XYZ file of C-alpha atoms in Angstrom:
564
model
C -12.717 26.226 23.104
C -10.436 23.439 21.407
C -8.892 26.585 19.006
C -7.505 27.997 22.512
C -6.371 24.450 23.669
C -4.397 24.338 20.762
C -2.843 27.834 21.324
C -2.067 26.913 24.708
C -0.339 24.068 23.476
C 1.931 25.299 20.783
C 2.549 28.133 23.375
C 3.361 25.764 26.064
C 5.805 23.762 23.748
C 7.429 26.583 22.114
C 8.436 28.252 25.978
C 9.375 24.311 27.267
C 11.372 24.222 24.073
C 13.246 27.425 24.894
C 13.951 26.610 27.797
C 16.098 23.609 27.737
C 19.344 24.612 28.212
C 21.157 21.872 30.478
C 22.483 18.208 28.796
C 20.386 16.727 31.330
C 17.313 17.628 29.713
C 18.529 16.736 26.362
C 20.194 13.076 26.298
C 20.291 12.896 22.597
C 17.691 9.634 22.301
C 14.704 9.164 20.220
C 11.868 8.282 22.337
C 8.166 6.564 21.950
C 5.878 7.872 24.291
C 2.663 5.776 24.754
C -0.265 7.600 26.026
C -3.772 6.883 27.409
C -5.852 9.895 27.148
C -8.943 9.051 29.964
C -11.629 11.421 29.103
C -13.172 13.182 26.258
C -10.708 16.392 27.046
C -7.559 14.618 27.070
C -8.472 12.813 23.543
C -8.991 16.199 22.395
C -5.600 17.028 23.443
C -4.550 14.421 21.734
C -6.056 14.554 18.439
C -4.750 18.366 18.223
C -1.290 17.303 18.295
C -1.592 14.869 16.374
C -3.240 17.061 14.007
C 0.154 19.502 14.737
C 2.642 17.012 14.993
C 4.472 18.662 11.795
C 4.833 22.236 13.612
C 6.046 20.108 16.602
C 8.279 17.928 15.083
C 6.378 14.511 16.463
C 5.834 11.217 14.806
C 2.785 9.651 15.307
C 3.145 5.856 15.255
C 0.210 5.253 16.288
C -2.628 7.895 16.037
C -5.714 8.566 18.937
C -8.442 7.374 17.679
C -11.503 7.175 20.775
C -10.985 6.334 24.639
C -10.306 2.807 25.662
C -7.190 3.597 23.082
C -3.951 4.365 23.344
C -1.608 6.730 20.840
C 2.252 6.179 19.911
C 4.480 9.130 18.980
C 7.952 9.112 18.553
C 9.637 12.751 19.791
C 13.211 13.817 18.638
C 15.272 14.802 21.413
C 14.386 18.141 21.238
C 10.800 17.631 21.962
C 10.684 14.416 23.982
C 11.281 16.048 27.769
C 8.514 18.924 26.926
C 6.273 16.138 25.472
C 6.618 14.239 29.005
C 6.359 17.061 30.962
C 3.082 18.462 29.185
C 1.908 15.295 29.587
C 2.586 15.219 33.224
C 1.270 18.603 33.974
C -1.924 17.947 32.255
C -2.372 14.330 34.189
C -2.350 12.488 31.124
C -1.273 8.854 31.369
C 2.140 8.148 29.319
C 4.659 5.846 29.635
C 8.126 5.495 27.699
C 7.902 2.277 25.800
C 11.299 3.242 23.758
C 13.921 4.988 25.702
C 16.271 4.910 22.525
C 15.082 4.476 19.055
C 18.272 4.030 17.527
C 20.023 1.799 19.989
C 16.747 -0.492 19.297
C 17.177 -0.354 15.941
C 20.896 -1.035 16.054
C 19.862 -4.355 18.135
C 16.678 -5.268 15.848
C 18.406 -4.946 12.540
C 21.860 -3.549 13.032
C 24.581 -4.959 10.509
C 24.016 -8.532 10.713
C 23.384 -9.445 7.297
C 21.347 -12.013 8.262
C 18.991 -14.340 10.851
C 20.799 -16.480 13.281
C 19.247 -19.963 12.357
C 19.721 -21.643 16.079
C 17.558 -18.680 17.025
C 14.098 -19.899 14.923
C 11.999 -22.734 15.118
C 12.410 -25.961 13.072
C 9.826 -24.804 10.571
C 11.649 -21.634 9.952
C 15.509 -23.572 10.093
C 13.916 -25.549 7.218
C 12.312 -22.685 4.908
C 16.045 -20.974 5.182
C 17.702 -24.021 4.327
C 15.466 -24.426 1.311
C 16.243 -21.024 0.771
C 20.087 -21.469 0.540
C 20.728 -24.598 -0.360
C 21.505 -24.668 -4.167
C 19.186 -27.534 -4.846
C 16.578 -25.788 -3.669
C 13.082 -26.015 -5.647
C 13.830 -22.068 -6.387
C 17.101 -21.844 -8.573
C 17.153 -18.261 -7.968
C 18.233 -17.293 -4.107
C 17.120 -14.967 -1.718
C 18.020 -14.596 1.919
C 14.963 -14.572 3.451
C 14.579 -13.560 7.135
C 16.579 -10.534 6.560
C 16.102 -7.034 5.218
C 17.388 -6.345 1.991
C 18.504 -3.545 -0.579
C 16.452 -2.655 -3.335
C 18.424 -3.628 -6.303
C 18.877 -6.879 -4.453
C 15.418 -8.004 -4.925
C 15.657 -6.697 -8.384
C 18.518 -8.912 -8.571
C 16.443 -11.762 -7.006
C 13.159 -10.940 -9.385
C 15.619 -11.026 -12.619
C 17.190 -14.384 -11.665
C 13.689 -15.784 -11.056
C 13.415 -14.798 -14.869
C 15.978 -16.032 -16.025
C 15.771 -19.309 -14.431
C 11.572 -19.173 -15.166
C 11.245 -17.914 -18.021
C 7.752 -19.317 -19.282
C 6.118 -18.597 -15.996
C 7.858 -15.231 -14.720
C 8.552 -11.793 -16.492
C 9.911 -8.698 -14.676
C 7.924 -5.050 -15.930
C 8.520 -1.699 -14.441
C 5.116 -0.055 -13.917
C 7.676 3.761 -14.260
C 9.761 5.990 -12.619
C 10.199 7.233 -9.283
C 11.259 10.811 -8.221
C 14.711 9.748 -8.521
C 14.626 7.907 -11.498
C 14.509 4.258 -9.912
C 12.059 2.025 -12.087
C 9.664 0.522 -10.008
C 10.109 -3.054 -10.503
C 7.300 -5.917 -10.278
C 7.024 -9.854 -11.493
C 4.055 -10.994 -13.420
C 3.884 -15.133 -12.437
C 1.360 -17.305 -14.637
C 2.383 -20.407 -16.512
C 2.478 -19.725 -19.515
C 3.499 -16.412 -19.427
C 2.313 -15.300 -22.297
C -0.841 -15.828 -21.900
C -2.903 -12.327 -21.651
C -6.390 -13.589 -21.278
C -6.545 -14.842 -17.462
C -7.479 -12.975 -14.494
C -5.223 -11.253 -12.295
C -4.584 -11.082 -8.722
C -2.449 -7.500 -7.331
C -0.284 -7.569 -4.711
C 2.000 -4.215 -4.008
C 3.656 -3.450 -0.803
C 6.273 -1.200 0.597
C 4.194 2.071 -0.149
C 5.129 3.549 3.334
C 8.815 3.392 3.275
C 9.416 2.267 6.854
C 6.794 -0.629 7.030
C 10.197 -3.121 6.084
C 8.082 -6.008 6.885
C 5.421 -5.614 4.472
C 7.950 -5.586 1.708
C 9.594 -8.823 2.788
C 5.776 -11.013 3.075
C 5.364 -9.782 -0.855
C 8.238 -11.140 -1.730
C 7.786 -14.244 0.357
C 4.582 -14.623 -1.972
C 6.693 -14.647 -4.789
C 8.670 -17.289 -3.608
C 5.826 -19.590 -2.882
C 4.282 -19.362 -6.440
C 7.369 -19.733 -7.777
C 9.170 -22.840 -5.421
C 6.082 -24.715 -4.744
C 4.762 -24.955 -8.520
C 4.934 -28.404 -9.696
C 5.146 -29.157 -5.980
C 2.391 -28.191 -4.547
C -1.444 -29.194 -6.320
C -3.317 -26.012 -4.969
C -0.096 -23.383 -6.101
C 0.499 -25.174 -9.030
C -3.026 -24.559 -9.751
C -3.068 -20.712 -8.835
C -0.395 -19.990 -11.449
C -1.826 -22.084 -14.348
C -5.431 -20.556 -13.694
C -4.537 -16.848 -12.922
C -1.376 -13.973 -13.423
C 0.061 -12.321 -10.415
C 1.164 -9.030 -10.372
C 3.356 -8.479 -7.797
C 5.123 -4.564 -7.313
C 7.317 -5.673 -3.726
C 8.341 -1.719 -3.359
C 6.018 0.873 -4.604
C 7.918 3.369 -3.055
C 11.556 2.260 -3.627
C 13.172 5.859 -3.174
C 11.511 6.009 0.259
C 12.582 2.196 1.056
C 16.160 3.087 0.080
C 16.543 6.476 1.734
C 15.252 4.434 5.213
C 17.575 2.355 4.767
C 20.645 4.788 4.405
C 21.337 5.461 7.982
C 19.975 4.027 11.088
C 19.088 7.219 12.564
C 15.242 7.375 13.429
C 14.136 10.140 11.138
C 15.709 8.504 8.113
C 14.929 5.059 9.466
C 11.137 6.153 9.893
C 10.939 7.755 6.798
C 7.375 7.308 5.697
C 6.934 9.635 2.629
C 8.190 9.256 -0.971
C 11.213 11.388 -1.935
C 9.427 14.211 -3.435
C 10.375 17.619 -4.289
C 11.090 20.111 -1.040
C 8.928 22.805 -0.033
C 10.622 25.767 2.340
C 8.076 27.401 4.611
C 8.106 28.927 7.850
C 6.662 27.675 10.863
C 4.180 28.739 13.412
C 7.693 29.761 15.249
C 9.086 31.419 12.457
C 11.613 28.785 11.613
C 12.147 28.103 8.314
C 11.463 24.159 7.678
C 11.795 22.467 4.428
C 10.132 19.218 3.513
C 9.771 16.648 1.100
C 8.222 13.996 0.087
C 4.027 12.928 -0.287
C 2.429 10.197 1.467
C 1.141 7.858 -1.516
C -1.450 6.652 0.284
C -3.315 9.634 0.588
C -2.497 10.867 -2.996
C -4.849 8.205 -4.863
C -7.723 9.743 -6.784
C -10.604 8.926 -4.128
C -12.486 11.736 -2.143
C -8.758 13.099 -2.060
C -8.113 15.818 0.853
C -11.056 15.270 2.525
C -10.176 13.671 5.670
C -7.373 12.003 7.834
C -4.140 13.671 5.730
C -2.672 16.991 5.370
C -2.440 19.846 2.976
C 1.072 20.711 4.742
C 4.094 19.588 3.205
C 5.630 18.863 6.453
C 3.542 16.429 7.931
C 3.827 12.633 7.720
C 0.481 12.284 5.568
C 1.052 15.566 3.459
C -2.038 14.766 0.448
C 0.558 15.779 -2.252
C -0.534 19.506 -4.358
C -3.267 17.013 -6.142
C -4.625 14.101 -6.835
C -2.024 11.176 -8.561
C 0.185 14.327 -8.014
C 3.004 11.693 -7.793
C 5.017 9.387 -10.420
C 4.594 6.453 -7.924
C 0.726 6.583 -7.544
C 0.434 7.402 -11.385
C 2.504 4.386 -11.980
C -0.097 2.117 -10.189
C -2.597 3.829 -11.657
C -1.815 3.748 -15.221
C -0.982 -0.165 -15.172
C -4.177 -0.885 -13.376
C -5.810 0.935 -16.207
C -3.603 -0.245 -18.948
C -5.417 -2.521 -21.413
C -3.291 -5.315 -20.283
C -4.997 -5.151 -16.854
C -7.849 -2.905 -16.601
C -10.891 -5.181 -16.596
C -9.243 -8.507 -15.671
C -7.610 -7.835 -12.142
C -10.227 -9.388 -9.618
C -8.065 -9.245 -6.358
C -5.730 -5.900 -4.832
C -4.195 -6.864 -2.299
C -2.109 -3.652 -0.702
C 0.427 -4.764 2.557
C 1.442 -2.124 5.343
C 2.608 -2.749 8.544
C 1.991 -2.253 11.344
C -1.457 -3.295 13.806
C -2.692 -6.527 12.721
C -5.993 -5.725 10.388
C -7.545 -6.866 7.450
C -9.188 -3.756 6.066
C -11.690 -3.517 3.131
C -12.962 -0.546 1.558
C -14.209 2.523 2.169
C -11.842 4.059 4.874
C -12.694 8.140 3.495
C -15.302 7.808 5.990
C -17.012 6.104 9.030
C -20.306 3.562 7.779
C -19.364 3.978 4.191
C -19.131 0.425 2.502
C -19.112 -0.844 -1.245
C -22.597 -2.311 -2.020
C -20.729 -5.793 -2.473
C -19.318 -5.339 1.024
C -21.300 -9.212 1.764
C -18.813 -10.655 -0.428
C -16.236 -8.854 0.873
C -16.975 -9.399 4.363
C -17.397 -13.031 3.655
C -13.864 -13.528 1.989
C -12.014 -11.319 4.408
C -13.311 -12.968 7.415
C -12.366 -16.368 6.160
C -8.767 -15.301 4.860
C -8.456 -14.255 8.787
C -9.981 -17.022 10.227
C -7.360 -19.168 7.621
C -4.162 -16.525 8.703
C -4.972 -17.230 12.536
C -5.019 -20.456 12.077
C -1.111 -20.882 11.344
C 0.171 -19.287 14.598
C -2.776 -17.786 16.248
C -1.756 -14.417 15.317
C -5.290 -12.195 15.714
C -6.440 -9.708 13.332
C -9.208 -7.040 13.802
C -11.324 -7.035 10.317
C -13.342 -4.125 8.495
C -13.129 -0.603 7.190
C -10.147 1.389 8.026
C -12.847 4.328 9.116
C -14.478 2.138 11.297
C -11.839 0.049 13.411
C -8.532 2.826 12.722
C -9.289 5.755 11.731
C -11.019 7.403 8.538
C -8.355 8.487 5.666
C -8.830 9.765 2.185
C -6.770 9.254 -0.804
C -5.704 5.384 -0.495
C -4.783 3.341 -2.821
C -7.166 0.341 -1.852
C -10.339 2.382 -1.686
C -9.111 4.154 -5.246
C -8.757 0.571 -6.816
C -12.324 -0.394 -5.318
C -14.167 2.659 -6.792
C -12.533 3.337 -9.707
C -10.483 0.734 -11.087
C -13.234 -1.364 -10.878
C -11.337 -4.580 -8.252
C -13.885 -7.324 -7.375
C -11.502 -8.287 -3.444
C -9.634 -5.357 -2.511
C -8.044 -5.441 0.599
C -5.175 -3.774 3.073
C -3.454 -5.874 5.244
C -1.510 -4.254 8.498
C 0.813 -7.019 9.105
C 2.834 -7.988 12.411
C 3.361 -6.583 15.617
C 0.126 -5.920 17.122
C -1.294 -2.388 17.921
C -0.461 -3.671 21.889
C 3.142 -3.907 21.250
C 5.761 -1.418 21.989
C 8.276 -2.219 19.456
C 5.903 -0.916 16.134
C 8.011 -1.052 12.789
C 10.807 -2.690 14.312
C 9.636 -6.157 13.973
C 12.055 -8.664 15.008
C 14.047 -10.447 12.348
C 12.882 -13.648 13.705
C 8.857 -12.779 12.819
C 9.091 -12.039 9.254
C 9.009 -15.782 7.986
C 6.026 -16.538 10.331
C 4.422 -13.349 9.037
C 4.961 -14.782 5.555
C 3.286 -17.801 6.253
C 0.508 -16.664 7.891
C -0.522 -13.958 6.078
C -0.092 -16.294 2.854
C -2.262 -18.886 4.465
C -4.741 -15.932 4.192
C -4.226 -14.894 0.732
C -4.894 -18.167 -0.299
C -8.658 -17.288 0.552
C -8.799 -14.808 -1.683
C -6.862 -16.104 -4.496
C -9.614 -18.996 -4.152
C -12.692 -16.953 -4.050
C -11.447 -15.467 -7.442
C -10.968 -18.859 -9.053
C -14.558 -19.809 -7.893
C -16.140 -16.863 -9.117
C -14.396 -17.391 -12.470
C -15.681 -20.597 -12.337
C -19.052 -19.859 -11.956
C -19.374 -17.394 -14.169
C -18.352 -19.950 -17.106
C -18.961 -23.619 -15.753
C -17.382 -26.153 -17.692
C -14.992 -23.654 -19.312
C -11.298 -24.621 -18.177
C -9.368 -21.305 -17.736
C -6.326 -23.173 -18.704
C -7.128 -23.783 -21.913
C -7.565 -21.388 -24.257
C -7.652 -23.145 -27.454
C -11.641 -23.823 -26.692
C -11.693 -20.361 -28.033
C -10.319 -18.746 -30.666
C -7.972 -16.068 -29.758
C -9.327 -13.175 -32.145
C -13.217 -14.230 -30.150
C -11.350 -14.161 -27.285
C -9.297 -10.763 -27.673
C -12.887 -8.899 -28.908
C -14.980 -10.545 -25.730
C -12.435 -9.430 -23.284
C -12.826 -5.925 -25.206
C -15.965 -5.651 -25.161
C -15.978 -6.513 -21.404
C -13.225 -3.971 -20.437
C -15.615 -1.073 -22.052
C -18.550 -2.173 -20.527
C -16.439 -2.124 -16.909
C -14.392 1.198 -17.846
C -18.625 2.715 -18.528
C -19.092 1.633 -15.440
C -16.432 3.437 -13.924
C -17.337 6.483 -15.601
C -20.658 6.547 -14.306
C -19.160 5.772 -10.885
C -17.407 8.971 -11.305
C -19.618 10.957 -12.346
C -21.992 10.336 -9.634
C -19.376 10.725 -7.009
C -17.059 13.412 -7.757
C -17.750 16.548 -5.416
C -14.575 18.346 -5.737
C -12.862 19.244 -9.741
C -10.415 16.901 -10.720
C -6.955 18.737 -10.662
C -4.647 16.413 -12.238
C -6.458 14.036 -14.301
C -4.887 10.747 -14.963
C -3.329 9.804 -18.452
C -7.161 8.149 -19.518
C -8.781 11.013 -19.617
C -6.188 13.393 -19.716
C -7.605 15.172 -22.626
C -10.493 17.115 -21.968
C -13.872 16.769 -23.691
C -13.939 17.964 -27.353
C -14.743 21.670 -27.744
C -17.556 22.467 -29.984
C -15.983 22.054 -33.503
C -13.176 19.961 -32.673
C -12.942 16.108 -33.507
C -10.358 15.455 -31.329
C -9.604 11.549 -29.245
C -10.091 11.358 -25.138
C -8.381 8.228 -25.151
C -4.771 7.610 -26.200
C -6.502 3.713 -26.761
C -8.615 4.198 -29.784
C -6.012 2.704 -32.410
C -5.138 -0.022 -30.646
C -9.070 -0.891 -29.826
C -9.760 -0.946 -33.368
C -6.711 -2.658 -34.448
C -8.056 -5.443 -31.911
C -11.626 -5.353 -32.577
C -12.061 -3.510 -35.782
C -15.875 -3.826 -35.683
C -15.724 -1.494 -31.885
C -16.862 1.373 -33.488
C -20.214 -0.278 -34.376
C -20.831 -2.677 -31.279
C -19.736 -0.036 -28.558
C -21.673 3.360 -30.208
C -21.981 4.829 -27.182
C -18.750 4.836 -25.547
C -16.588 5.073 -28.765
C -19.176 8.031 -29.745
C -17.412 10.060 -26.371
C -13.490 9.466 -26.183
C -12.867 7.795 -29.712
C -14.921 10.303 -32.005
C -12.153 11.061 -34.277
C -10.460 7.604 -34.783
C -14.010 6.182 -35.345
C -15.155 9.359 -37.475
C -17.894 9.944 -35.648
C -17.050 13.790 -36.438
């Protein structure tokens, strides 16, 4: 019955479509449509275009997810008057929260380059004086409570270097599409220290969500201005190394930032290569680009994206099928991280949720979820304490929608993350004005949803602590280094064995693009060949690995250990 819905629809649009012919139904203007579907039909309605919204050339802002809910979709001028009028003629509640996307976003973030100060709060005129005066804790300078370019924040992240240099190092993680590096700052005091735990933060992986970009580079800041300042962030950095990626899609961020019409502006997708097809219409449509977040190696293509190129969460031809997501993947896995990183925290924007893992599907939780719950429920109780902002807490399946492919449930299942959490930042689901969040909100949404990192970053030092009482993880020189290196060796097999058998046990589809760890495939009878591009380096750390880790160096170091 829904299959002939559908084909109603698609032949309802397609005849509306043709028939505009007057300006009057065409005024040239973006619109977002909110709509309220009131039974179990209309939701049905709903869900099918959302699940067409490529062949109908809609954006979902907001997808339906059950009545009592409402769904956000931004139509082109083309399609806006025949989305109203189906709408109307099927008495589904709608209203037009944005008559013009573009003159909104001309008045939200237009070309002033940045806030009006007499417009904020004392708190705020304060944190952008700090911010610009030249005596400022932070030597290097960044205009925050503004959007910025790219290479600006490079800019910013270098000078932080420079100015830093024993508790700050910029790293590219690789290459984009384009060829832009993407960029991150490892903070920890001193820097050079390899043996501490790690806390992730990455943002800017949907290239619209501006705001998310802007609170992980206010948490830069903060570890960086308020060390030596402040006891508890003074702490953080001695104890633990940040790894902070502020754009992990920086062609996406760039290209939404090259013109302030509203499909460049909402650009969600990566820049990836085009694909040509024709549509259900027989127009020929070509489209780029791969949503990242549903490219991750986790129950990939199974639910809540698409395997067509033109929609806004197109899966990507594979799994890591992208040089953004295998950039995040390979330094997670790198033996500079993989094994130490006890905290992922991924920002997005927009709704107002602190998500934990698994979102693939509905009831599906890690069996750790207590501790996750526990954390996560405390970092929002600590973020709603600074301005009373409210967040809605738990899986992505259960309180949004379920979604395979993410980055946040890949890093939970298979790189092996103690705390992994997504954060949707400012506005609220409720509010009309989605991505465009006011100029004036991003400091506030710094501070708040710092206040609830701090949780997190907490819990990690605790459980550090309790797993070696007594131990100070600021000073090394209890240990020596060469114990030290071999321990945290032994550790990261033990962990990566783990993750095998994780793997193993869950896989249900083949693995069609293999990430660089086990890249190779198993040895062929009568070959002595390496799985793992790590086996030198191992034994050049531990040289005795070959004896005290059989088992594992037995399966993807046969050769270097000659085992065969």
């Amino acid at each position: 019955m829904w299959l002939h819905i559908l084909w109603l629809l698609l032949v309802f649009f397609n005849s509306t479509f043709a028939s505009i012919k007057s300006e009057a139904d065409n005024d040239g203007k973006y619109k977002v449509i909110r709509i309220f579907p009131r039974d179990a039909q209309q939701l049905e309605l709903m869900r099918s275009l959302y699940n067409k919204s490529s062949d109908l050339q809609l954006d979902f802002w907001k997808a339906p997810t059950a009545l009592g809910h409402f769904a956000d979709v931004m139509a082109n001028p083309n399609m806006a008057r025949p989305l109203i009028t189906f709408l109307s003629e099927h008495n589904i509640p709608h209203i037009v929260t944005i008559d013009d996307v573009q003159g909104l976003t001309i008045e939200r973030e237009g070309r002033r380059s940045e806030t009006d100060a007499s417009d904020l709060d004392p708190i705020m005129q304060a944190f952008l004086k700090r911010a610009k005066d030249a005596s400022s804790r932070n030597k290097a300078k960044y205009g925050f409570g503004d959007y910025h370019s790219y290479n600006e924040m490079v800019q910013w992240m270098n000078d932080i270097e420079y100015y830093y240099p024993h508790m700050a190092k910029v790293f590219s993680i690789g290459t984009t599409y384009e060829g832009r590096h993407i960029r991150g700052i490892k903070i920890g005091n001193p820097i050079h220290r390899t043996d501490k735990r790690i806390i992730w933060v990455d943002g800017g992986i949907h290239a619209r969500e501006w705001a998310a970009v802007h609170t992980a580079l206010y948490f830069i800041d903060q570890l960086i201005s308020q060390y030596g300042v402040d006891p508890q962030i003074t702490s953080y950095v001695d104890t633990l190394n940040f790894y902070i990626v502020p754009v992990a899609n920086p062609d996406g961020y760039e290209y939404s930032r090259s013109d302030i019409s509203p499909q460049t502006r909402f650009w969600r997708k990566n820049r990836g290569q085009q694909i040509c097809k024709k549509d259900r219409w027989r127009r020929e449509r070509c489209c780029g680009g791969v949503d990242l977040n549903r490219n991750f190696d986790f129950h990939w293509g199974e639910t809540g994206s698409s395997s067509d190129s033109c929609s806004e969460i197109y899966q990507g031809s594979g799994p890591f099928s992208e040089p953004e997501t295998r950039a995040i993947r390979d330094k997670l896995l790198s033996p500079e991280l993989y094994g130490k990183v006890d905290a992922f925290i991924t920002l997005h924007t927009y709704s107002q949720m602190w998500i934990h893992p698994f979102n693939h599907q509905r009831n599906s939780v890690p069996s750790d979820v207590n501790d996750l719950e526990e954390v996560g429920k405390r970092g929002v109780k600590a973020l709603e304490s600074v301005y009373g902002t409210k967040y809605r807490f738990g899986t992505g399946a259960d309180i949004l929608y379920p979604s395979a492919g993410g980055s946040d449930d890949w890093a939970k299942a298979k790189g092996n993350v103690k705390y992994v959490y997504l954060l949707e930042l400012r506005p609220d689901e409720e509010e009309w004005d989605g991505f465009l969040l006011d100029k004036r909100q991003l400091i506030p949404t710094g501070r708040e949803t710092w206040a609830g990192i701090k949780v997190v970053i907490d819990a990690v030092i605790k459980a550090q602590r309790a797993v070696a009482p007594g131990v100070s993880p600021s000073s090394p020189s209890q240990i020596q280094q060469s114990q030290l290196r071999d321990q945290q060796l032994r550790t990261d097999i033990q962990r990566r064995l783990d993750m095998l058998r994780i793997t193993h046990s869950s896989s249900t589809r083949k693995d069609r693009n293999r990430n660089v760890h086990t890249s190779t495939a198993a040895p062929l009878s009568g070959q002595c060949v390496d799985r793992s591009p790590w086996c030198v380096n191992w034994m050049r750390v531990s040289p005795d690995v070959c004896r005290t880790s059989t088992l594992y160096m037995r399966q993807d170091c046969a050769r270097s250990c000659r085992y065969c």
